[in-house]
Short mmCIF file of C-alpha atoms in Angstrom, two decimals:
data_model
loop_
_atom_site.label_atom_id
_atom_site.label_comp_id
_atom_site.label_asym_id
_atom_site.label_seq_id
_atom_site.Cartn_x
_atom_site.Cartn_y
_atom_site.Cartn_z
CA MET A 1 55.41 -17.68 -38.84
CA PRO A 2 53.56 -18.97 -36.07
CA ALA A 3 50.01 -20.23 -36.40
CA LYS A 4 47.58 -17.43 -35.50
CA THR A 5 45.65 -19.98 -33.12
CA LYS A 6 48.61 -20.11 -30.78
CA VAL A 7 47.97 -16.43 -29.81
CA LEU A 8 44.49 -17.08 -28.16
CA PRO A 9 44.68 -17.50 -24.35
CA PRO A 10 43.31 -20.95 -23.11
CA ARG A 11 39.49 -21.12 -23.70
CA GLN A 12 38.42 -21.72 -20.08
CA THR A 13 39.74 -18.00 -19.52
CA VAL A 14 36.75 -16.56 -21.45
CA ASP A 15 34.48 -19.64 -21.35
CA ALA A 16 31.58 -20.01 -19.09
CA THR A 17 32.92 -21.22 -15.95
CA PRO A 18 30.60 -23.50 -14.03
CA MET A 19 28.48 -21.47 -11.61
CA PRO A 20 29.88 -21.80 -8.21
CA ALA A 21 27.70 -24.13 -5.78
CA LEU A 22 27.20 -21.07 -3.53
CA LEU A 23 25.80 -19.19 -6.34
CA LYS A 24 23.55 -21.98 -7.18
CA LEU A 25 22.15 -22.15 -4.06
CA LEU A 26 21.54 -18.62 -3.55
CA THR A 27 19.98 -18.68 -6.87
CA ILE A 28 17.44 -21.29 -5.68
CA LEU A 29 16.97 -19.67 -2.28
CA THR A 30 16.35 -16.41 -3.95
CA PHE A 31 13.71 -17.98 -6.31
CA VAL A 32 12.09 -20.00 -3.59
CA GLY A 33 12.10 -17.08 -1.08
CA PHE A 34 10.63 -14.86 -3.99
CA CYS A 35 7.69 -17.37 -4.53
CA PHE A 36 7.15 -17.66 -0.84
CA THR A 37 6.95 -13.85 0.04
CA LEU A 38 4.80 -13.46 -3.08
CA ALA A 39 2.50 -15.69 -1.64
CA LEU A 40 2.58 -14.27 1.71
CA GLY A 41 1.81 -11.02 0.37
CA LEU A 42 -0.88 -11.99 -1.99
CA ILE A 43 -2.60 -14.70 -0.57
CA VAL A 44 -1.59 -15.44 3.40
CA ALA A 45 -2.10 -11.54 4.55
CA GLY A 46 -5.47 -10.39 5.09
CA THR A 47 -6.94 -7.69 2.49
CA ASP A 48 -6.63 -4.10 3.86
CA ILE A 49 -10.39 -3.18 4.11
CA GLN A 50 -9.91 0.45 3.63
CA GLN A 51 -7.62 0.41 0.57
CA GLY A 52 -8.34 -2.67 -0.91
CA GLU A 53 -6.40 -5.16 -2.99
CA ILE A 54 -4.12 -2.45 -3.93
CA GLN A 55 -2.25 -2.29 -0.59
CA ARG A 56 -0.80 -5.57 -1.52
CA ILE A 57 1.77 -4.05 -3.66
CA PHE A 58 3.43 -2.44 -0.32
CA TYR A 59 4.73 -5.94 0.12
CA ILE A 60 7.06 -5.12 -2.93
CA HIS A 61 7.25 -1.35 -3.10
CA MET A 62 8.93 -1.05 0.14
CA PRO A 63 11.11 -3.90 -0.07
CA SER A 64 12.33 -3.13 -3.51
CA PHE A 65 13.45 0.51 -2.27
CA PHE A 66 15.55 -1.52 0.29
CA GLY A 67 16.72 -3.89 -2.50
CA ALA A 68 17.88 -0.84 -4.45
CA PHE A 69 19.56 0.43 -0.95
CA THR A 70 21.49 -2.71 -0.72
CA ALA A 71 22.35 -2.77 -4.35
CA PHE A 72 23.77 1.09 -4.44
CA GLY A 73 25.45 0.42 -1.03
CA LEU A 74 27.75 -2.25 -2.70
CA THR A 75 28.50 0.15 -5.55
CA VAL A 76 29.72 2.59 -2.75
CA VAL A 77 31.55 -0.22 -1.19
CA GLY A 78 33.18 -1.31 -4.71
CA GLY A 79 33.94 2.24 -5.63
CA ILE A 80 35.80 2.99 -2.28
CA LEU A 81 37.78 -0.34 -2.50
CA TYR A 82 38.30 0.21 -6.40
CA LEU A 83 39.99 3.40 -5.53
CA TRP A 84 42.06 2.20 -2.62
CA ARG A 85 43.21 -1.31 -4.06
CA LYS A 86 42.82 -0.38 -7.69
CA ASN A 87 41.47 -4.10 -8.47
CA GLU A 88 39.21 -4.26 -11.39
CA GLY A 89 36.65 -6.68 -9.45
CA TRP A 90 35.66 -3.95 -7.06
CA ASP A 91 34.79 -2.04 -9.98
CA ARG A 92 32.72 -4.66 -11.46
CA ILE A 93 30.72 -5.09 -8.23
CA ALA A 94 30.05 -1.34 -8.42
CA GLY A 95 29.00 -1.23 -12.00
CA ALA A 96 26.71 -4.41 -11.33
CA GLY A 97 25.42 -2.73 -8.21
CA VAL A 98 23.92 0.25 -10.19
CA GLU A 99 22.44 -2.15 -12.80
CA VAL A 100 20.68 -4.21 -10.30
CA GLY A 101 19.82 -1.41 -7.78
CA LEU A 102 18.33 0.89 -10.73
CA ALA A 103 15.99 -2.10 -11.90
CA PHE A 104 14.76 -2.18 -7.93
CA ALA A 105 14.26 1.68 -7.98
CA LEU A 106 12.26 1.52 -11.27
CA ILE A 107 10.07 -1.29 -9.45
CA ASN A 108 9.58 1.17 -6.40
CA LEU A 109 8.99 4.02 -8.88
CA VAL A 110 6.61 1.96 -10.75
CA THR A 111 4.62 0.50 -8.10
CA GLY A 112 4.35 3.65 -5.90
CA ALA A 113 2.91 5.42 -9.05
CA ILE A 114 0.25 2.53 -9.52
CA TRP A 115 -0.59 2.71 -5.90
CA ALA A 116 -0.88 6.32 -5.84
CA ARG A 117 -3.78 6.15 -8.82
CA PRO A 118 -6.59 4.43 -6.54
CA ILE A 119 -5.25 6.01 -3.31
CA TRP A 120 -4.37 9.71 -4.05
CA ASN A 121 -6.44 9.88 -7.32
CA THR A 122 -3.43 10.87 -9.37
CA TRP A 123 -0.35 8.77 -10.85
CA TRP A 124 2.37 11.20 -9.94
CA THR A 125 2.56 14.38 -7.29
CA TRP A 126 5.66 16.45 -6.62
CA ASP A 127 5.61 15.27 -3.12
CA PRO A 128 9.48 15.40 -1.58
CA ARG A 129 9.84 11.48 -1.38
CA LEU A 130 8.46 10.73 -5.17
CA THR A 131 10.61 13.56 -6.43
CA SER A 132 13.67 12.45 -4.62
CA ALA A 133 13.16 8.98 -5.62
CA ALA A 134 12.75 9.93 -9.19
CA ILE A 135 16.18 12.01 -9.05
CA MET A 136 17.69 8.86 -7.38
CA ALA A 137 16.73 6.67 -10.52
CA LEU A 138 17.82 9.51 -12.89
CA THR A 139 21.22 9.70 -11.17
CA TYR A 140 22.00 6.11 -11.48
CA ALA A 141 20.66 5.94 -15.03
CA ALA A 142 23.21 8.90 -15.83
CA TYR A 143 25.87 6.43 -14.14
CA LEU A 144 25.28 3.72 -16.58
CA MET A 145 24.99 5.93 -19.47
CA LEU A 146 28.51 7.66 -18.57
CA ARG A 147 29.66 4.51 -17.96
CA ALA A 148 29.18 3.29 -21.38
CA GLY A 149 30.43 6.64 -22.70
CA ILE A 150 33.81 6.50 -21.49
CA GLU A 151 36.62 4.45 -23.54
CA ASP A 152 39.70 4.74 -21.30
CA GLU A 153 39.06 1.80 -19.10
CA ALA A 154 41.09 2.97 -16.08
CA ARG A 155 39.84 6.50 -16.06
CA LYS A 156 36.09 5.29 -16.65
CA ARG A 157 36.74 2.93 -13.59
CA SER A 158 38.09 5.66 -11.29
CA PHE A 159 35.47 8.38 -12.55
CA MET A 160 32.56 6.01 -12.11
CA SER A 161 33.80 4.93 -8.56
CA VAL A 162 33.62 8.48 -7.51
CA TYR A 163 30.34 9.07 -9.18
CA GLY A 164 28.93 5.94 -7.22
CA ILE A 165 29.96 7.26 -3.86
CA PHE A 166 28.44 10.61 -4.55
CA ALA A 167 25.47 9.26 -5.86
CA PHE A 168 24.61 7.46 -2.87
CA THR A 169 23.56 10.70 -1.26
CA SER A 170 20.50 10.48 -3.26
CA VAL A 171 19.54 7.26 -1.87
CA LEU A 172 19.99 8.70 1.84
CA ILE A 173 17.95 12.00 0.86
CA THR A 174 15.08 9.78 -0.45
CA LEU A 175 15.48 7.65 2.67
CA PHE A 176 14.93 10.36 5.24
CA ILE A 177 13.64 13.19 3.35
CA ILE A 178 9.83 12.42 4.77
CA ARG A 179 11.22 12.82 8.35
CA VAL A 180 12.86 16.08 7.59
CA VAL A 181 10.46 17.55 5.08
CA PRO A 182 7.03 17.64 6.81
CA GLU A 183 5.35 18.56 3.60
CA THR A 184 4.74 15.36 2.50
CA ILE A 185 1.80 13.04 1.78
CA HIS A 186 4.04 9.95 1.50
CA PRO A 187 2.81 7.57 4.41
CA VAL A 188 5.87 6.59 7.01
CA ILE A 189 5.86 2.98 7.66
CA VAL A 190 8.29 3.09 10.64
CA GLY A 191 7.68 5.37 13.21
CA ALA A 192 4.82 8.02 13.17
CA SER A 193 3.08 9.06 9.82
CA PRO A 194 3.06 12.89 9.04
CA GLN A 195 -0.22 14.69 9.84
CA ASN A 196 -0.94 15.03 6.40
CA ALA A 197 0.13 11.64 5.13
CA GLN A 198 -2.71 10.21 2.82
CA GLY A 199 -3.54 6.54 2.56
CA SER A 200 -1.42 5.86 5.43
CA PHE A 201 -0.60 2.20 6.36
CA GLU A 202 -1.49 1.27 10.05
CA ALA A 203 1.26 -1.67 10.08
CA THR A 204 -0.68 -4.11 11.99
CA SER A 205 1.36 -7.11 13.04
CA GLY A 206 -0.02 -9.37 10.50
CA VAL A 207 1.23 -6.63 7.90
CA VAL A 208 4.65 -6.63 9.61
CA MET A 209 5.06 -10.62 9.70
CA ALA A 210 4.13 -10.53 6.01
CA LEU A 211 6.54 -7.55 5.32
CA ILE A 212 9.67 -9.02 7.14
CA PRO A 213 10.56 -12.04 4.89
CA SER A 214 9.97 -9.88 2.11
CA LEU A 215 12.30 -7.31 3.32
CA LEU A 216 14.68 -9.59 4.12
CA LEU A 217 14.87 -11.18 0.74
CA TRP A 218 14.95 -7.78 -1.19
CA LEU A 219 17.67 -6.55 1.29
CA THR A 220 20.10 -9.36 0.99
CA LEU A 221 19.33 -12.40 -1.26
CA MET A 222 18.08 -10.64 -4.42
CA PRO A 223 20.72 -7.95 -4.90
CA VAL A 224 23.42 -10.28 -4.04
CA THR A 225 22.37 -13.04 -6.34
CA LEU A 226 21.61 -10.64 -9.21
CA ILE A 227 24.98 -8.89 -8.78
CA TRP A 228 26.84 -12.12 -8.78
CA HIS A 229 25.40 -13.14 -11.94
CA ARG A 230 25.85 -9.92 -13.62
CA ILE A 231 29.82 -9.70 -12.35
CA ARG A 232 30.25 -13.07 -13.90
CA ILE A 233 28.84 -11.79 -17.28
CA GLU A 234 30.96 -8.85 -17.27
CA ARG A 235 34.06 -10.76 -16.29
CA ARG A 236 33.35 -12.60 -19.19
CA LEU A 237 32.39 -9.62 -21.52
CA GLU A 238 35.95 -8.09 -20.66
CA ALA A 239 37.91 -11.36 -21.36
CA VAL A 240 36.27 -11.46 -25.00
CA ASN A 241 37.07 -7.74 -25.34
CA ARG A 242 40.39 -8.46 -24.47
CA LEU A 243 40.50 -11.19 -26.66
CA LYS A 244 39.38 -9.05 -29.49
CA MET A 245 41.86 -6.55 -28.58
CA GLN A 246 44.43 -9.13 -28.67
CA ILE A 247 43.47 -10.46 -31.94
CA LEU A 248 43.16 -6.99 -33.51
CA SER A 249 46.88 -5.78 -32.30
CA GLU A 250 48.23 -8.92 -33.87
CA MET B 1 11.51 -40.84 1.50
CA ARG B 2 12.38 -38.26 -1.21
CA LEU B 3 8.81 -36.52 -0.89
CA PHE B 4 9.46 -36.21 2.85
CA LEU B 5 13.08 -34.73 2.34
CA THR B 6 11.62 -32.39 0.02
CA LEU B 7 8.56 -31.36 2.39
CA VAL B 8 10.93 -30.84 5.38
CA PRO B 9 12.46 -27.63 4.59
CA LEU B 10 9.29 -26.25 3.41
CA LEU B 11 7.72 -27.20 7.04
CA PRO B 12 9.28 -23.82 8.54
CA ILE B 13 7.85 -21.75 5.68
CA LEU B 14 4.23 -23.19 5.98
CA ILE B 15 4.31 -22.83 9.89
CA TYR B 16 5.22 -19.15 9.33
CA ALA B 17 2.49 -18.76 6.83
CA GLY B 18 0.03 -20.19 9.50
CA VAL B 19 1.13 -17.62 12.19
CA VAL B 20 0.78 -14.74 9.78
CA LEU B 21 -2.53 -16.20 8.99
CA ALA B 22 -3.38 -16.42 12.81
CA GLN B 23 -1.83 -13.00 13.50
CA ASP B 24 -3.94 -11.34 10.67
CA ASP B 25 -7.31 -12.88 12.14
CA GLN B 26 -6.22 -11.27 15.44
CA ASP B 27 -5.61 -7.72 14.02
CA THR B 28 -9.07 -7.68 12.39
CA MET B 29 -10.39 -4.26 13.24
CA PRO B 30 -13.57 -3.60 15.15
CA TYR B 31 -15.59 -3.93 11.94
CA ILE B 32 -18.29 -6.10 10.55
CA GLN B 33 -17.07 -6.84 7.04
CA LEU B 34 -19.61 -7.50 4.68
CA SER B 35 -18.93 -8.36 0.93
CA ALA B 36 -20.53 -4.98 -0.23
CA PHE B 37 -19.07 -2.87 2.96
CA ASN B 38 -17.69 -2.57 6.22
CA ALA B 39 -19.53 -0.84 9.36
CA PRO B 40 -18.30 -0.52 12.74
CA LEU B 41 -19.18 -3.26 15.51
CA LEU B 42 -21.23 -1.97 18.23
CA GLU B 43 -19.99 -3.43 21.59
CA GLY B 44 -22.75 -3.98 23.90
CA TRP B 45 -25.48 -4.19 21.36
CA GLU B 46 -26.89 -7.40 20.00
CA ASN B 47 -25.53 -8.30 16.49
CA GLN B 48 -28.35 -9.23 14.26
CA SER B 49 -26.31 -8.85 11.17
CA SER B 50 -26.36 -10.73 8.21
CA ASP B 51 -24.56 -11.64 4.74
CA ASP B 52 -26.54 -8.37 3.39
CA PHE B 53 -26.76 -5.96 6.13
CA ALA B 54 -25.30 -4.79 9.61
CA GLN B 55 -27.65 -4.47 12.27
CA PHE B 56 -27.49 -3.89 15.87
CA HIS B 57 -30.18 -3.88 18.53
CA ASP B 58 -30.41 -2.55 21.58
CA ALA B 59 -33.31 -4.38 23.88
CA GLU B 60 -33.08 -1.72 26.51
CA ALA B 61 -33.26 1.45 24.77
CA ARG B 62 -35.40 -0.48 22.05
CA ALA B 63 -33.31 1.23 19.47
CA THR B 64 -31.90 -0.47 16.16
CA ILE B 65 -29.08 0.76 14.05
CA ARG B 66 -28.85 -0.67 10.76
CA THR B 67 -26.66 -0.34 7.55
CA ALA B 68 -27.73 -1.98 4.25
CA LEU B 69 -27.12 -1.88 0.78
CA VAL B 70 -30.49 -1.26 -1.25
CA GLU B 71 -31.21 -2.29 -4.82
CA ILE B 72 -33.04 0.80 -5.85
CA GLY B 73 -30.64 3.96 -6.45
CA GLU B 74 -33.02 7.00 -5.59
CA PRO B 75 -32.16 7.42 -1.45
CA VAL B 76 -35.72 8.22 -0.51
CA ALA B 77 -37.01 5.18 -2.14
CA ALA B 78 -34.42 3.01 -1.03
CA ALA B 79 -34.69 4.36 2.45
CA ALA B 80 -38.43 3.54 2.67
CA SER B 81 -37.86 -0.01 1.06
CA ASP B 82 -35.41 -0.62 3.54
CA LEU B 83 -37.29 0.16 6.44
CA ARG B 84 -40.41 -1.78 5.34
CA ARG B 85 -38.31 -4.85 4.79
CA ALA B 86 -36.19 -4.78 8.13
CA PHE B 87 -39.22 -3.64 10.32
CA GLY B 88 -42.08 -4.98 8.50
CA MET B 89 -44.28 -1.61 8.71
CA GLU B 90 -44.86 1.49 6.41
CA PHE B 91 -42.76 4.64 7.51
CA GLY B 92 -44.99 7.05 5.39
CA GLU B 93 -43.80 10.17 4.33
CA PRO B 94 -40.63 11.66 5.99
CA ILE B 95 -41.48 14.58 8.32
CA TYR B 96 -37.74 16.06 8.05
CA GLN B 97 -35.50 15.69 4.71
CA ASN B 98 -32.23 17.50 3.60
CA LYS B 99 -29.03 16.91 2.27
CA VAL B 100 -25.33 16.87 3.03
CA ASN B 101 -22.46 16.55 1.00
CA LEU B 102 -19.85 14.38 3.03
CA ALA B 103 -16.61 13.01 1.77
CA ASP B 104 -18.03 9.88 0.35
CA GLY B 105 -20.98 11.69 -1.49
CA THR B 106 -24.04 13.43 -0.97
CA TRP B 107 -26.32 11.96 1.78
CA THR B 108 -30.21 12.41 2.01
CA VAL B 109 -31.24 12.83 5.70
CA LEU B 110 -34.61 11.61 6.50
CA ILE B 111 -36.63 11.25 9.54
CA TYR B 112 -39.83 9.25 9.82
CA GLU B 113 -42.59 9.11 12.60
CA PRO B 114 -45.12 6.60 11.33
CA ASP B 115 -47.17 6.39 14.56
CA GLY B 116 -46.99 7.98 18.08
CA VAL B 117 -43.98 5.61 19.30
CA ALA B 118 -41.54 4.60 16.65
CA SER B 119 -39.08 7.06 14.78
CA ALA B 120 -36.62 6.37 12.07
CA SER B 121 -33.71 8.59 11.54
CA VAL B 122 -32.09 7.86 8.22
CA MET B 123 -28.84 8.77 6.04
CA ALA B 124 -28.92 7.32 2.47
CA ARG B 125 -26.94 7.83 -0.38
CA ARG B 126 -26.79 6.74 -3.95
CA ALA B 127 -24.02 3.99 -4.77
CA ARG B 128 -23.86 3.65 -8.39
CA SER B 129 -27.36 1.85 -9.26
CA GLN B 130 -27.80 0.82 -5.49
CA ALA B 131 -28.15 2.92 -2.29
CA VAL B 132 -26.60 2.76 1.18
CA VAL B 133 -28.97 3.23 4.00
CA ILE B 134 -27.93 3.91 7.58
CA SER B 135 -30.94 4.06 9.84
CA PHE B 136 -31.65 4.65 13.45
CA VAL B 137 -35.01 3.07 14.50
CA GLU B 138 -36.40 3.50 18.31
CA SER B 139 -39.90 2.31 19.63
CA ASP B 140 -39.31 3.53 23.22
CA PRO B 141 -43.08 4.83 24.05
CA ALA B 142 -41.11 6.60 26.81
CA ALA B 143 -38.53 8.68 24.48
CA ARG B 144 -38.48 10.16 21.37
CA ILE B 145 -34.97 9.95 19.80
CA LEU B 146 -34.16 11.83 16.26
CA MET B 147 -30.62 11.98 14.83
CA LEU B 148 -29.64 14.15 11.77
CA THR B 149 -26.88 15.66 10.02
CA ILE B 150 -26.94 19.61 9.20
CA ALA B 151 -24.14 21.39 7.07
CA GLN B 152 -22.89 23.88 8.83
CA SER B 153 -23.70 27.85 7.23
CA GLY B 154 -20.54 30.14 6.76
CA ASP B 155 -17.43 29.57 8.31
CA ALA B 156 -16.89 26.17 9.98
CA ARG B 157 -17.35 26.44 13.69
CA GLU B 158 -15.96 23.97 16.45
CA ASP B 159 -19.50 23.55 18.10
CA ALA B 160 -22.94 22.69 16.72
CA GLY B 161 -24.69 25.29 18.65
CA SER B 162 -26.44 27.04 15.80
CA GLU B 163 -27.45 23.73 14.37
CA ILE B 164 -29.08 22.39 17.53
CA ASP B 165 -31.22 25.76 17.78
CA LEU B 166 -32.34 25.10 14.24
CA ALA B 167 -33.19 21.24 14.91
CA LEU B 168 -34.86 22.01 17.89
CA SER B 169 -37.10 24.78 16.30
CA LEU B 170 -37.88 22.26 13.43
CA LEU B 171 -38.57 18.87 15.46
CA ALA B 172 -38.63 19.57 19.01
CA SER B 173 -41.60 20.87 21.03
CA ASN B 174 -39.20 23.10 23.30
CA LYS B 175 -36.67 25.54 21.82
CA ALA B 176 -33.09 25.82 22.91
CA ALA B 177 -33.67 29.25 24.80
CA ASP B 178 -35.90 27.00 27.38
CA LEU B 179 -32.98 24.57 28.02
CA VAL B 180 -29.59 25.06 29.57
CA GLU B 181 -26.06 24.06 28.17
CA MET B 182 -25.11 20.52 29.13
CA THR B 183 -21.52 19.45 30.19
CA ALA B 184 -19.44 18.63 27.07
CA LEU B 185 -18.98 15.03 26.63
CA SER B 186 -16.24 13.12 25.06
CA LEU B 187 -17.49 10.11 23.45
CA PRO B 188 -15.60 7.79 20.78
CA SER B 189 -17.46 9.45 18.04
CA GLY B 190 -16.36 12.86 18.89
CA GLU B 191 -16.82 15.86 21.35
CA TRP B 192 -20.22 16.31 22.03
CA THR B 193 -22.04 19.68 23.30
CA GLY B 194 -25.59 20.47 23.63
CA VAL B 195 -28.58 21.76 25.69
CA VAL B 196 -30.83 19.98 28.23
CA GLY B 197 -34.05 20.47 30.24
CA ASP B 198 -36.52 18.42 32.03
CA SER B 199 -37.64 16.64 29.12
CA THR B 200 -35.83 17.44 26.19
CA ALA B 201 -31.89 17.15 25.15
CA ALA B 202 -30.30 18.02 22.23
CA MET B 203 -26.65 17.40 21.50
CA GLY B 204 -24.05 18.14 18.38
CA MET B 205 -20.63 17.07 17.56
CA VAL B 206 -18.83 18.80 14.61
CA PHE B 207 -16.97 16.95 11.80
CA GLY B 208 -15.34 18.32 8.92
CA ASN B 209 -18.22 21.18 7.93
CA ASP B 210 -20.93 19.64 9.18
CA SER B 211 -23.08 19.14 12.59
CA TYR B 212 -24.01 15.71 13.67
CA LEU B 213 -27.28 16.07 16.08
CA ALA B 214 -29.34 14.16 18.45
CA ILE B 215 -32.52 15.22 19.96
CA GLY B 216 -34.48 13.59 22.67
CA GLU B 217 -37.55 14.32 24.40
CA GLY B 218 -39.06 12.23 27.29
CA GLU B 219 -36.59 9.72 29.06
CA THR B 220 -33.20 10.93 27.48
CA GLU B 221 -30.90 9.39 29.60
CA ASN B 222 -29.77 6.88 26.90
CA LEU B 223 -29.21 9.84 24.18
CA PRO B 224 -25.71 10.11 24.66
CA THR B 225 -25.00 6.28 24.12
CA LEU B 226 -27.41 6.20 21.20
CA ALA B 227 -26.02 9.24 19.64
CA ASP B 228 -22.49 7.83 19.93
CA ALA B 229 -23.54 4.77 18.54
CA TYR B 230 -25.46 5.93 15.37
CA ASN B 231 -22.81 8.67 14.57
CA ARG B 232 -20.06 5.87 14.76
CA THR B 233 -21.84 3.99 12.13
CA VAL B 234 -22.47 6.99 10.05
CA LEU B 235 -18.69 8.06 10.12
CA GLY B 236 -17.27 4.56 10.33
CA PHE B 237 -18.98 3.15 7.73
CA PHE B 238 -17.13 2.61 4.18
CA VAL B 239 -16.74 0.55 1.19
CA THR B 240 -13.57 -1.45 0.41
CA PRO B 241 -12.70 -0.17 -2.81
CA ASP B 242 -12.20 -2.53 -5.74
CA ASN B 243 -8.88 -1.76 -7.34
CA ALA B 244 -7.77 -5.59 -7.89
CA GLY B 245 -6.89 -4.24 -11.41
CA TYR B 246 -4.22 -1.71 -10.30
CA LEU B 247 -2.60 -4.69 -8.18
CA ALA B 248 -2.53 -6.53 -11.33
CA LEU B 249 -0.79 -3.86 -13.08
CA ALA B 250 1.66 -3.28 -10.95
CA LEU B 251 2.56 -6.91 -10.44
CA THR B 252 2.79 -7.06 -14.04
CA ALA B 253 5.10 -4.19 -14.07
CA SER B 254 7.15 -5.45 -11.54
CA PHE B 255 7.84 -8.94 -12.89
CA ALA B 256 8.65 -7.12 -16.44
CA ILE B 257 11.20 -5.06 -14.86
CA LEU B 258 12.58 -7.84 -13.18
CA ALA B 259 12.32 -10.39 -16.37
CA LEU B 260 13.90 -7.57 -18.64
CA LEU B 261 16.81 -7.54 -16.00
CA ILE B 262 17.13 -11.19 -16.21
CA LEU B 263 16.44 -11.64 -19.97
CA SER B 264 19.54 -8.81 -20.40
CA PHE B 265 21.75 -11.26 -18.80
CA PHE B 266 20.67 -14.22 -20.64
CA TRP B 267 21.00 -12.25 -23.94
CA ARG B 268 24.42 -10.77 -22.96
CA SER B 269 25.71 -14.26 -22.23
CA ARG B 270 24.57 -15.40 -25.54
CA ASN B 271 26.21 -12.48 -27.22
CA ILE B 272 29.25 -13.29 -25.52
CA GLN B 273 29.51 -16.84 -26.66
CA LYS B 274 28.64 -15.83 -30.01
CA ASP B 275 31.50 -13.48 -30.19
CA LEU B 276 33.72 -16.02 -28.69
CA GLU B 277 32.72 -18.76 -31.36
CA LEU B 278 33.32 -16.11 -34.10
CA ILE B 279 36.54 -15.18 -32.60
CA GLU B 280 37.68 -19.01 -32.55
CA SER B 281 36.33 -19.66 -36.14
CA LEU B 282 38.09 -16.39 -37.65
CA ASN B 283 41.45 -17.72 -35.58
CA GLN B 284 41.18 -21.41 -37.26
CA ALA B 285 40.27 -19.85 -40.61
CA GLY B 286 43.32 -17.50 -40.02
CA GLY B 287 45.30 -20.51 -39.01
#
C-alpha cells in the first residue's frame, strides 16, 4: 500500500503563489491613489459654503457607485464568458466582482444616507434613485447568498452567471432613473439637475478637478486590484477544497 | 539621491493639487465669507467689511448695508446695539415693527428714524444665543429710503401691490391712489413692480409668500439700486452649516466597509493556510 503522502498534489498548487509584479504595482498605485484622492477631496478642495463640510463626502459617494459599476460590469463579462467558454476562471472573476461591487455599493448607500441627514433632514427617503440603489445592493447580496447555497459546482457557476448578467439591469436602472423619472430630489451631477433636486451640487471646475482623479481611481484601479486579490484567494480556496475532496475520496 | 528619486513621481501629484487649489480660488462665489456667515458681495459699493461683519457703503447715495452677528439673542435689542456700535448714534425706538417667517427663521423687521435725516431699515433674527442683524442705513438729506418685508396675506400672489398699499399707508405721506404704476423692473434680486409720483416711489418684489418692499420719498432715482442691493443681501445671506461630524461619520463608515472587505481577504487567506497545514499534518500522520 503506497504511503498516503503520495496522493497529495504538489504543494505549490495550493500554496500562496508569489504576488505577480503587476498586482504589486497595482496595489501600490491604488493605495497611493486612494491617499491622494482623499487628500484632494478633504484638504485641497475648498469647503462648499452652502452645504458645509459634508459636501466633501461627494468625492467618495459618487466614485464608489462607479466603482460598483465596474465591478458588477466585470461580473457580466465573467458570466458571459463562462457561459461561452465554461472556463472556471471567468466565474471567479464574476463572483469576485459581486463581492467587491457590493462593498462599494454599500459605501455609496451609507455615505448618501449620512449626507442626506444634514441636507435633506432625513437619513432615508423612498426617492426613485435611493430605492433603486437599495434594490441593486439587495440584488447582489442575494447573489452571494445563492452562490453560497448551491452545492453542485457546475450548476452553481452556470446559474450565477445568468443571475449576474440579469442583475446588472438594477445597476443601469439606478444609473439612469433620475433622468427618466422626474419625481426625484436626488441631485444630478452631470447635466441639468431636476427642478425639484434638493441639496444640488453646482459642480464648479475646482470640484470637477478634485473629483476626476477620485472617479478614475474608483472606476479602474480599486475594483481591478481588489477583484484580482479576491480571485487569488478563491483559486487557493478551490484548490484546498479539491484537496480535501481528494483525501476524503481516498 | 534616493529621496530625489522618490519625490520625482510625486511631483505631478503635487502640481495637480496646486492646480485644483488655484482653480478653487477662481471658483469662489461672489460672496464675502466670514467665519460666522456669508453675505453677497455688492459690486460698485465700497467694501468696509471686517472679520466680524460685512459692510458696504455707497457714498453717492449715502447708504450703508451691513450684516453682523451680534452677541445678544433678542432681535430688537441686537439691532439697536449693532446700529449704535456701527454708526455711533442712538436710533431710539423703532417707528415700525413686524415679524415675517422666512425659510431660515422668524425675522423681526424694524424701521428707525432717529432724526430728520437718517433712517435705518433692519431685519434681525435670533441665531442660538446671538442674533443676525441686516441693516440698511441712509443719511441723504434729500431722500428718505425705507426697506421692509411684509408677509402676504391669503393666497400667494405674484405682485406686491397690496403690501405696497399697506406700507405707503403706514410709512409715507402719499398714498398709493395718488401715484401711478411704474414700469416693471428686472433686477438681480428679482422682478419688481410698484408705483411712482412726483416725490414718492414704492416698489415691491415677491419671493415665497412674502413681499420685499422699498419706499422712497424726495429724490428717489437711487431707489431701485438700493432696493436691489439690500434685498440681495437679505435673500443671499446664509450661514454655512457646521456638519463636520457627519463627514467624520461618513468617512468612518466608508473606511470600515473597505477595511472589512480587505480584512476578510486576510482572514480567508489565513484560514486556507490553516486548512492546508491541517491537511498536510493529517496526511503525514496517516503516512
